[in-house]
Amino acid sequence: MGVLMIDVNGNVKGSSVKMNEDILFCEKLTDLAKHNRSEFLHDFKQAFFEIYGKTNTEVVFFASPARVNIIGEHIDYNGGLVFPAAIDTYLYLAIRKRNDSAILYNDIRFPGEKKFSITDSFAYKKEDEYANYLNGILKIMKDADYVFDSGFEILLFSTIPAGGGISSSSALEVGFAYAISETFHFDIDRITIAKMGQQSEHDFMNVKCGIMDQFIIAVGKKDHAIVLDTQSLEYRFVPLQLNDYRIVVMNSNKKRQLADSKYNERRSECEKGLAILQKNISEKAVLDRKIEALCELEVFEFEKIKTIWEDSLIQNRVKHCVYENDRVKKAVTALENNDLSELGQLLCQSHESLRDNYEVTGIELDSLYEEAIKNEGCLGARMTGAGFGGCAIALVHTDFIDRFISNVGEAYTLKTGLCATFFACMAGDGVSKLI
Ligand code: GLA
């Protein structure tokens, strides 16, 4: 077993017989991870021993899920409600303590060992690539006075598409933070783990993300979504009862160019929108209460005062936030009432607002959306996650999934020249130790 040569965009580098073996090994592991976890763990453990050798210290395994957001997009940094679920696609992590102070990382999909030490101060370095996600967590832990009594070695294997918009990076941050907390007996609670992941993303990766992704990966529960109030962090589980329907994830396979800078740009546009609102409240009393986050505004209030945002771009950003928050409440009710048609309609409205008011979709996600909703058996669809490429989801009847995938796939390639990938998912558990 070697490591597969794939660059950060998912392209295979170079070519050799050895590499073909590595590709086959990765494919085998991906397949086992899906269909036979105990065999997967056996092979994953063998790979760990090939890299690090056998010692008397136990190797411990963790699984950290991807997520889909059913609805409530780009409002987790505006105090809104979001409705995500962890899904049954995982990043796997094996960890073992060492007798010295070295920290070693290997990832079956990426070449080369990364080496650090518990005495490092851990700063972001571009050339450290994926290790930055891990080192960001270590820095936060060290700053919070958690003490490492030894080094450790890590092996990673992820079946979550990198940069695909279903939170491969949060799965890594949260999975790693949880594994470290368990291994070193730090006993950090799940919500603090989520916050550490978010902080690492802010400070280390310079993406000013909300809390949604790390939160659902930390607390998710099989067959459930959560409705999360991102202002108070109160949440509750909602059974994801989809009867004969499934959530089909559609990966545009569009590389997310400049996604991070556009994400931060949207965030600052919302901050501008909020500042204008607060100024108009204090100077002109357009509302008779204080507002701390855009999503505190009700739809009727927005409609009454919307001319205070003279710049139509800012007005549209605010409009998206206010209406999207309202849609989340309606979507939770629809699901609880078993009204999947209503849920599907809300998904479509969400996509259209993200396309027209928030402008984070693009030709690829719009094409997936348009093609998806043309299909018999599809109740609704929308982009999920940050947008600018990445994934969309559709609510599709099980009898029609195969036809849906072939229709949408074909039309998408004709429109964009790209090849989309699809999978139906179920809600899975949040990060967990595997026994
Ligand atoms: C990314 C961020 C989340 C959230 C979504 C958009 O996934 O990490 O915090 O803002 O985009 O809803």
Coordinates of C-alpha atoms in Angstrom, one line a residue, residues 251-255 363-365 367-368 371 408-421:
N251 CA -22.0 16.8 -7.1
S252 CA -21.4 19.4 -9.8
N253 CA -17.7 18.5 -9.8
K254 CA -17.1 22.2 -10.5
K255 CA -13.9 23.3 -8.8
I363 CA -24.3 27.9 -14.2
E364 CA -23.4 24.4 -12.8
L365 CA -25.6 24.4 -9.7
S367 CA -28.2 23.5 -14.4
L368 CA -28.4 20.7 -11.8
E371 CA -32.7 19.6 -14.8
V408 CA -29.9 14.9 -14.9
G409 CA -26.4 13.5 -15.6
E410 CA -26.8 13.5 -19.3
A411 CA -28.5 17.0 -19.5
Y412 CA -25.9 18.4 -17.1
T413 CA -23.0 17.2 -19.3
L414 CA -24.6 18.7 -22.4
K415 CA -25.1 22.0 -20.8
T416 CA -21.8 22.3 -18.9
G417 CA -19.3 19.8 -20.4
L418 CA -18.8 18.5 -16.9
C419 CA -19.7 15.1 -15.4
A420 CA -21.8 15.2 -12.3
T421 CA -21.8 12.4 -9.7

